[in-house]
Amino acid sequence: MTSPVWHPFTQHGLREPIPLVERAEGAVLHTRDGRVVIDAISSWWVTTHGHCHPRIMAAIAEQTQRLDQLIFAGWTHEPAEAVALGLTQIMPESLTRVFFSDSGSTSVEVALKMALGYWAARGEARHRIVVMEHSYHGDTIGAMSVGARGVFNQTYAPLLFDVSAIPYPAAGAEQATLDALEALCREGDIAALILEPLVLGSGGMLFYPAHVLAQMRAICTAHDVLFIADEVMTAWGRTGTLLACEQAGVVPDILCLSKGLTGGSLPLAVTMANEAIFQAHWSDDRAKMFFHSSSYTANPIACAAANANLAIWRDEPVADRIATLAAMQAERLAALGTYCHFDNARQLGTIAALDMRTQEGGGYMNSLAPRLMAFFRERDVLLRPLGNTIYVMPPYCITPDQLTKIHDAIGEAVISF
Ligand SMILES: *Cc1c(COP(=O)(O)O)cnc(C)c1O
């Protein structure tokens, strides 16, 4: 019997196997056919502390006994208040306001609407968004508009709005990025710059240095251009610090958080804004309110999961686990040596990546990716290469043995392909 399910980013015509997972704990998934698979990509970058973390599961169970869902326009509840307060305590001080939504894409849509709302309220004609080449901000129309254009969205190109792109600051070409940003900002109609700090995730785990991030922030500040940090992937310790921006001493005007916000257990997102952006929407005129909502804004059960995540960050040695994992990743990557089959072995915080050499050249549609995925699946390792880029981004609870198994599989792959 064929399943009626239409899966995301899946070409059903290729008839690739779709394993059924029955349960998970820590860094492993248990499939119905009895396999124990290591989740080397944190179930698409969301699972931070491990699957079914007992404190998060308990918080969810407890919340289900109290309040399941509540309209959030004009009403509030304890779990949301606690998440907002908890976030303002650990995120940069100037980000005083917390707007809830339910996915990374919507947190980006909200960020863009906030930026436009800010300039509209100030009566300045600034509508243009600057983006970085190779960026990814989600798959809704607005989020796609500010992301890289390519095979994944060319069908929808007629619906995407125009943006201005600066080049990715590749090693040795950082100045070109800064010059391009400076030139665009001088044009005077730029509302905001949106980018992924330090790591362009979907773009192929492309890293760039903290000093470039700091310089981009400085250029925006000098030209009054709002700085939106999409930390949907990079936050919650992924790059070694709570936020990637921290490593550059950068504080954004608007910050998007999602994936690890609930420890990866339930969908929830926030867009945090500074006081000036909130105040720009403050008025006694109802026509000037911030017009955004979704049905499940600040769902209480998802908020309970987020509070458990915040508690884990407060009470448990999360930073130590991240530092240990980062060291292990660096060591395993170095152990792969210098096979002639790959380039650009790189590691930042909990993320390790390398690029396979290929006759076809890189890119998302490179035929290596599905073949590599199958190769790893056969070895009970869940990896999902981005084109010719293999990366490891595991939950922080992964054991040394599990990590070794992942890197052994990669070692085997780099000599087999
Ligand atoms: C995953 C991701 C998004 C989109 O988040 P969804 O929850 O999948 O909508 C946005 N920005 C970045 C940087 C991401 O990695």
Coordinates of N, CA and C in Angstrom, one line a residue, residues 91-269:
M91 N 19.2 36.6 26.4 CA 19.6 37.2 25.1 C 20.1 38.6 25.3
P92 N 20.7 39.3 24.3 CA 21.2 40.6 24.5 C 20.2 41.6 25.1
E93 N 20.7 42.4 26.0 CA 19.8 43.2 26.8 C 18.9 44.1 26.1
S94 N 19.4 44.6 24.9 CA 18.6 45.6 24.2 C 17.4 45.0 23.5
L95 N 17.4 43.7 23.4 CA 16.2 43.0 22.7 C 15.2 42.8 23.8
T96 N 14.3 43.8 23.9 CA 13.4 43.8 25.1 C 12.0 43.2 24.8
R97 N 11.7 43.0 23.5 CA 10.4 42.5 23.1 C 10.4 41.2 22.4
V98 N 9.4 40.4 22.7 CA 9.4 39.0 22.2 C 8.1 38.7 21.5
F99 N 8.1 38.5 20.2 CA 6.9 38.2 19.4 C 7.0 36.7 19.0
F100 N 5.9 36.0 19.4 CA 5.9 34.5 19.1 C 5.3 34.2 17.7
S101 N 5.9 33.1 17.2 CA 5.2 32.5 16.0 C 5.6 31.0 16.1
D102 N 5.5 30.3 14.9 CA 5.6 28.9 15.1 C 6.6 28.2 14.2
S103 N 7.4 28.9 13.4 CA 8.5 28.3 12.7 C 9.5 29.3 12.4
G104 N 10.7 28.8 11.9 CA 11.8 29.7 11.5 C 11.3 30.6 10.4
S105 N 10.6 30.1 9.4 CA 10.2 30.9 8.3 C 9.3 32.0 8.8
T106 N 8.3 31.7 9.7 CA 7.4 32.8 10.1 C 8.2 33.8 11.0
S107 N 9.2 33.3 11.7 CA 9.9 34.3 12.5 C 10.6 35.3 11.6
V108 N 11.0 34.8 10.4 CA 11.7 35.7 9.4 C 10.6 36.6 8.8
E109 N 9.5 36.1 8.5 CA 8.4 36.9 7.9 C 8.1 38.1 8.9
V110 N 8.0 37.7 10.2 CA 7.7 38.7 11.2 C 8.8 39.7 11.3
A111 N 10.0 39.3 11.2 CA 11.2 40.2 11.3 C 11.1 41.2 10.1
L112 N 10.8 40.7 8.9 CA 10.7 41.6 7.8 C 9.6 42.6 7.9
K113 N 8.4 42.1 8.4 CA 7.3 43.0 8.6 C 7.6 44.0 9.7
M114 N 8.3 43.6 10.7 CA 8.7 44.6 11.8 C 9.5 45.7 11.2
A115 N 10.5 45.3 10.4 CA 11.4 46.3 9.8 C 10.7 47.3 8.9
L116 N 9.8 46.7 8.1 CA 9.0 47.6 7.2 C 8.1 48.5 8.1
G117 N 7.5 47.9 9.1 CA 6.6 48.7 10.0 C 7.4 49.8 10.7
Y118 N 8.6 49.5 11.1 CA 9.4 50.5 11.7 C 9.6 51.8 10.8
W119 N 10.0 51.5 9.6 CA 10.3 52.6 8.7 C 9.0 53.3 8.3
A120 N 7.9 52.6 8.1 CA 6.7 53.2 7.8 C 6.2 54.2 8.9
A121 N 6.4 53.7 10.2 CA 6.0 54.5 11.3 C 6.8 55.8 11.4
R122 N 8.1 55.7 10.9 CA 9.0 56.9 11.0 C 8.8 57.7 9.7
G123 N 7.9 57.3 8.8 CA 7.7 58.1 7.6 C 8.8 58.2 6.6
E124 N 9.7 57.1 6.7 CA 10.8 57.1 5.7 C 10.6 56.0 4.7
A125 N 10.8 56.4 3.5 CA 10.6 55.4 2.4 C 11.7 54.4 2.2
R126 N 11.8 53.5 3.2 CA 12.8 52.5 3.1 C 12.1 51.1 3.0
H127 N 12.2 50.5 1.8 CA 11.5 49.2 1.6 C 12.4 48.1 1.2
R128 N 13.7 48.4 0.9 CA 14.5 47.4 0.3 C 15.3 46.6 1.4
I129 N 15.4 45.3 1.1 CA 16.1 44.4 2.0 C 17.4 44.0 1.4
V130 N 18.5 44.0 2.2 CA 19.7 43.5 1.7 C 19.9 42.1 2.2
V131 N 20.4 41.2 1.4 CA 20.6 39.8 1.8 C 22.0 39.4 1.4
M132 N 22.4 38.2 2.0 CA 23.7 37.7 1.6 C 23.5 36.5 0.6
E133 N 24.3 36.5 -0.4 CA 24.3 35.4 -1.4 C 24.4 34.1 -0.6
H134 N 23.8 33.1 -1.1 CA 23.8 31.7 -0.6 C 23.0 31.5 0.8
S135 N 22.2 32.6 1.1 CA 21.5 32.5 2.4 C 20.3 31.6 2.3
Y136 N 19.8 31.2 3.4 CA 18.5 30.5 3.5 C 17.8 31.0 4.7
H137 N 16.5 31.4 4.5 CA 15.7 31.9 5.6 C 14.4 31.2 5.7
G138 N 14.1 30.2 4.9 CA 12.8 29.5 5.0 C 12.2 29.4 3.7
D139 N 11.0 28.7 3.7 CA 10.4 28.3 2.4 C 9.0 29.0 2.1
T140 N 8.6 29.9 3.0 CA 7.4 30.7 2.7 C 7.9 31.8 1.7
I141 N 6.9 32.4 1.0 CA 7.2 33.3 -0.1 C 8.2 34.5 0.3
G142 N 7.9 35.1 1.5 CA 8.8 36.2 1.9 C 10.1 35.7 2.3
A143 N 10.2 34.5 3.0 CA 11.5 34.0 3.4 C 12.3 33.5 2.2
M144 N 11.6 33.0 1.2 CA 12.3 32.6 0.0 C 12.8 33.8 -0.8
S145 N 12.1 34.9 -0.7 CA 12.5 36.1 -1.4 C 13.8 36.6 -0.9
V146 N 14.1 36.5 0.4 CA 15.3 37.0 1.0 C 16.4 35.9 1.0
G147 N 16.1 34.7 0.5 CA 17.0 33.6 0.4 C 17.6 33.5 -1.0
A148 N 18.6 32.6 -1.1 CA 19.3 32.3 -2.3 C 18.2 31.9 -3.4
R149 N 18.4 32.4 -4.6 CA 17.6 31.9 -5.7 C 18.2 30.7 -6.3
G150 N 17.4 29.7 -6.7 CA 18.0 28.5 -7.3 C 16.9 27.6 -7.7
V151 N 17.3 26.3 -7.9 CA 16.4 25.3 -8.4 C 15.2 25.1 -7.5
F152 N 15.5 25.4 -6.2 CA 14.4 25.1 -5.2 C 13.3 26.2 -5.2
N153 N 13.6 27.3 -5.9 CA 12.5 28.3 -5.9 C 12.3 29.0 -7.2
Q154 N 12.9 28.5 -8.3 CA 12.8 29.2 -9.6 C 11.3 29.1 -10.1
T155 N 10.6 28.1 -9.7 CA 9.2 28.0 -10.1 C 8.4 29.2 -9.6
Y156 N 8.8 29.6 -8.4 CA 8.0 30.6 -7.7 C 8.6 32.0 -7.9
A157 N 9.7 32.1 -8.7 CA 10.4 33.4 -8.9 C 9.4 34.6 -9.2
P158 N 8.4 34.4 -10.0 CA 7.5 35.5 -10.3 C 6.8 36.1 -9.1
L159 N 6.7 35.3 -8.0 CA 6.1 35.8 -6.8 C 7.0 36.4 -5.8
L160 N 8.3 36.2 -6.0 CA 9.3 36.7 -5.0 C 9.6 38.2 -5.2
F161 N 9.7 38.9 -4.1 CA 10.0 40.3 -4.2 C 11.5 40.6 -4.4
D162 N 11.8 41.7 -5.0 CA 13.2 42.1 -5.3 C 14.0 42.4 -4.0
V163 N 15.2 41.9 -3.9 CA 16.1 42.3 -2.8 C 17.4 42.7 -3.5
S164 N 18.3 43.2 -2.6 CA 19.7 43.4 -3.1 C 20.7 42.5 -2.4
A165 N 21.5 41.8 -3.1 CA 22.4 40.8 -2.5 C 23.8 41.3 -2.5
I166 N 24.5 41.0 -1.3 CA 25.9 41.2 -1.2 C 26.6 39.8 -1.3
P167 N 27.8 39.8 -1.8 CA 28.5 38.5 -1.9 C 28.7 37.8 -0.6
Y168 N 28.8 36.5 -0.6 CA 29.2 35.8 0.6 C 30.7 36.1 0.8
P169 N 31.1 36.4 2.0 CA 32.5 36.8 2.3 C 33.4 35.6 2.3
A170 N 33.7 35.0 1.2 CA 34.6 33.9 1.1 C 36.0 34.4 1.5
A171 N 36.8 33.4 2.0 CA 38.2 33.7 2.5 C 38.9 34.5 1.4
G172 N 39.4 35.7 1.8 CA 40.2 36.5 0.8 C 39.3 37.5 0.1
A173 N 38.0 37.3 0.2 CA 37.1 38.3 -0.6 C 36.2 39.0 0.4
E174 N 36.6 39.1 1.6 CA 35.7 39.7 2.7 C 35.5 41.2 2.3
Q175 N 36.6 41.9 1.8 CA 36.4 43.3 1.6 C 35.3 43.6 0.5
A176 N 35.2 42.7 -0.4 CA 34.2 42.9 -1.5 C 32.8 42.9 -0.9
T177 N 32.6 42.0 0.1 CA 31.3 42.0 0.8 C 31.0 43.3 1.5
L178 N 32.0 43.8 2.2 CA 31.9 45.0 3.0 C 31.7 46.2 2.1
D179 N 32.4 46.2 1.0 CA 32.3 47.3 0.1 C 30.9 47.3 -0.6
A180 N 30.4 46.1 -0.9 CA 29.0 46.1 -1.5 C 28.0 46.5 -0.5
L181 N 28.1 46.1 0.7 CA 27.1 46.6 1.7 C 27.2 48.1 1.9
E182 N 28.4 48.6 2.0 CA 28.6 50.0 2.2 C 27.9 50.8 1.0
A183 N 28.1 50.3 -0.2 CA 27.6 51.0 -1.4 C 26.1 51.0 -1.4
L184 N 25.5 49.8 -1.0 CA 24.0 49.7 -1.0 C 23.5 50.6 0.1
C185 N 24.1 50.6 1.3 CA 23.6 51.4 2.4 C 23.6 52.9 2.0
R186 N 24.6 53.3 1.2 CA 24.6 54.7 0.8 C 23.5 55.2 -0.1
E187 N 22.8 54.2 -0.7 CA 21.7 54.5 -1.6 C 20.5 55.0 -0.8
G188 N 20.4 54.8 0.5 CA 19.5 55.5 1.4 C 18.1 54.9 1.5
D189 N 17.8 53.9 0.7 CA 16.4 53.3 0.8 C 16.4 51.9 1.4
I190 N 17.5 51.5 2.0 CA 17.6 50.2 2.6 C 16.9 50.1 4.0
A191 N 16.0 49.2 4.1 CA 15.3 49.1 5.4 C 16.1 48.2 6.3
A192 N 16.6 47.1 5.8 CA 17.3 46.2 6.7 C 18.2 45.3 6.0
L193 N 19.2 44.7 6.7 CA 20.0 43.7 6.2 C 19.6 42.4 7.0
I194 N 19.4 41.3 6.3 CA 19.1 40.1 7.1 C 20.2 39.1 6.7
L195 N 20.7 38.4 7.7 CA 21.7 37.4 7.4 C 21.8 36.3 8.5
E196 N 22.4 35.2 8.1 CA 22.7 34.1 9.1 C 24.1 34.4 9.6
P197 N 24.2 34.7 10.9 CA 25.5 35.0 11.5 C 26.5 33.8 11.5
L198 N 27.7 34.0 11.0 CA 28.8 33.1 11.0 C 28.7 31.8 10.1
V199 N 27.5 31.3 10.0 CA 27.3 30.0 9.2 C 26.1 30.1 8.3
L200 N 26.3 30.0 7.0 CA 25.2 29.9 6.1 C 24.9 28.4 6.0
G201 N 23.8 28.0 6.7 CA 23.5 26.6 6.8 C 23.1 25.9 5.5
S202 N 21.9 26.1 5.1 CA 21.5 25.4 3.9 C 22.3 25.7 2.6
G203 N 23.0 26.9 2.7 CA 23.8 27.3 1.6 C 25.0 26.4 1.4
G204 N 25.2 25.5 2.4 CA 26.3 24.5 2.3 C 27.3 24.6 3.5
M205 N 26.8 24.9 4.6 CA 27.6 25.1 5.8 C 28.9 26.0 5.5
L206 N 28.5 27.1 5.0 CA 29.6 28.1 4.6 C 29.9 29.0 5.8
F207 N 31.1 29.0 6.3 CA 31.5 29.8 7.4 C 32.1 31.1 7.0
Y208 N 32.0 32.1 7.8 CA 32.8 33.4 7.6 C 33.1 33.9 8.9
P209 N 34.2 34.7 9.0 CA 34.8 35.1 10.3 C 33.9 36.2 11.0
A210 N 34.1 36.1 12.3 CA 33.4 37.0 13.2 C 33.7 38.5 12.9
H211 N 34.9 38.8 12.5 CA 35.2 40.2 12.3 C 34.5 40.8 11.1
V212 N 34.1 39.9 10.2 CA 33.3 40.4 9.0 C 31.9 40.7 9.5
L213 N 31.4 39.8 10.4 CA 30.0 40.0 10.9 C 30.0 41.4 11.7
A214 N 31.1 41.6 12.5 CA 31.1 42.8 13.3 C 31.2 44.1 12.3
Q215 N 32.0 43.9 11.3 CA 32.1 45.1 10.3 C 30.8 45.3 9.6
M216 N 30.0 44.3 9.2 CA 28.7 44.4 8.6 C 27.8 45.1 9.5
R217 N 27.8 44.8 10.8 CA 27.0 45.4 11.8 C 27.3 46.9 11.9
A218 N 28.6 47.2 11.9 CA 29.0 48.6 12.0 C 28.5 49.4 10.8
I219 N 28.6 48.8 9.6 CA 28.1 49.6 8.5 C 26.6 49.8 8.6
C220 N 25.9 48.9 9.0 CA 24.4 49.1 9.2 C 24.2 50.2 10.2
T221 N 24.9 50.1 11.3 CA 24.7 51.1 12.3 C 24.9 52.5 11.8
A222 N 26.0 52.6 11.0 CA 26.4 53.9 10.5 C 25.4 54.5 9.6
H223 N 24.6 53.6 8.9 CA 23.6 54.1 7.9 C 22.2 53.9 8.4
D224 N 22.0 53.6 9.7 CA 20.7 53.4 10.3 C 19.9 52.3 9.6
V225 N 20.6 51.3 9.1 CA 20.0 50.2 8.4 C 19.7 49.1 9.5
L226 N 18.5 48.6 9.6 CA 18.2 47.6 10.7 C 19.0 46.3 10.4
F227 N 19.5 45.7 11.4 CA 20.3 44.5 11.3 C 19.5 43.3 11.9
I228 N 19.1 42.4 11.0 CA 18.3 41.3 11.4 C 19.2 40.0 11.4
A229 N 19.3 39.4 12.6 CA 20.1 38.2 12.7 C 19.1 37.0 12.7
D230 N 19.2 36.2 11.6 CA 18.4 34.9 11.6 C 19.3 33.9 12.2
E231 N 19.1 33.7 13.5 CA 19.8 32.6 14.3 C 19.0 31.4 14.5
V232 N 18.1 31.2 13.5 CA 17.2 30.0 13.6 C 18.0 28.7 13.7
M233 N 19.1 28.6 12.9 CA 20.0 27.4 13.0 C 21.2 27.7 14.0
T234 N 21.7 28.9 14.0 CA 23.0 29.1 14.7 C 22.9 29.3 16.2
A235 N 21.7 29.6 16.7 CA 21.5 29.8 18.1 C 21.6 28.6 18.9
W236 N 21.4 28.7 20.2 CA 21.3 27.6 21.1 C 22.6 26.7 21.1
G237 N 23.7 27.4 21.0 CA 25.0 26.7 21.1 C 25.6 26.1 19.9
R238 N 24.9 26.1 18.8 CA 25.3 25.4 17.6 C 26.7 25.7 17.2
T239 N 27.0 27.1 17.2 CA 28.4 27.5 16.8 C 29.4 27.6 18.0
G240 N 29.0 27.1 19.1 CA 29.8 27.1 20.3 C 29.4 28.1 21.4
T241 N 28.6 29.1 21.0 CA 28.1 30.1 22.0 C 26.6 30.1 21.8
L242 N 25.9 30.7 22.9 CA 24.5 30.7 22.8 C 24.0 31.3 21.5
L243 N 24.5 32.4 21.2 CA 24.2 33.0 19.8 C 25.5 33.1 19.1
A244 N 25.5 32.9 17.8 CA 26.7 33.1 16.9 C 27.1 34.6 17.0
C245 N 26.2 35.5 17.1 CA 26.5 37.0 17.1 C 27.4 37.3 18.3
E246 N 27.3 36.6 19.4 CA 28.2 36.8 20.5 C 29.6 36.8 20.2
Q247 N 30.0 35.9 19.3 CA 31.4 35.8 18.9 C 32.0 37.0 18.2
A248 N 31.1 37.8 17.7 CA 31.5 39.0 17.0 C 31.2 40.3 17.8
G249 N 30.6 40.0 19.0 CA 30.2 41.2 19.9 C 29.1 42.0 19.3
V250 N 28.3 41.3 18.5 CA 27.3 42.0 17.7 C 25.9 41.8 18.4
V251 N 25.2 42.9 18.4 CA 23.8 42.8 18.9 C 22.9 43.2 17.8
P252 N 22.0 42.4 17.3 CA 21.1 42.7 16.2 C 19.9 43.6 16.7
D253 N 19.3 44.3 15.8 CA 18.0 45.0 16.1 C 16.9 44.1 16.2
I254 N 16.9 43.0 15.4 CA 15.9 42.0 15.4 C 16.6 40.6 15.3
L255 N 16.0 39.7 16.1 CA 16.7 38.4 16.2 C 15.6 37.3 16.0
C256 N 15.9 36.4 15.1 CA 14.9 35.3 14.8 C 15.5 34.0 15.5
L257 N 14.6 33.3 16.3 CA 15.0 32.1 17.0 C 13.9 31.1 16.7
S258 N 14.3 29.8 16.5 CA 13.3 28.8 16.4 C 13.9 27.4 16.8
K259 N 14.2 26.6 15.8 CA 14.8 25.3 15.9 C 15.0 24.8 17.4
G260 N 16.1 25.3 18.0 CA 16.5 24.8 19.4 C 15.7 25.4 20.5
L261 N 14.8 26.3 20.2 CA 14.0 27.0 21.2 C 13.3 26.1 22.2
T262 N 12.7 25.0 21.7 CA 12.1 24.0 22.5 C 13.0 22.8 22.7
G263 N 14.2 23.0 22.5 CA 15.2 21.8 22.5 C 14.9 20.9 21.3
G264 N 14.1 21.4 20.4 CA 13.8 20.6 19.2 C 12.6 19.7 19.3
S265 N 11.7 20.0 20.3 CA 10.7 19.0 20.6 C 9.3 19.4 20.0
L266 N 9.0 20.7 19.9 CA 7.7 21.2 19.4 C 8.0 22.4 18.6
P267 N 7.1 22.7 17.6 CA 7.4 23.9 16.8 C 7.0 25.2 17.6
L268 N 8.0 26.1 17.6 CA 7.8 27.4 18.2 C 8.9 28.3 17.7
A269 N 8.6 29.6 17.6 CA 9.6 30.5 17.2 C 9.4 31.8 17.9

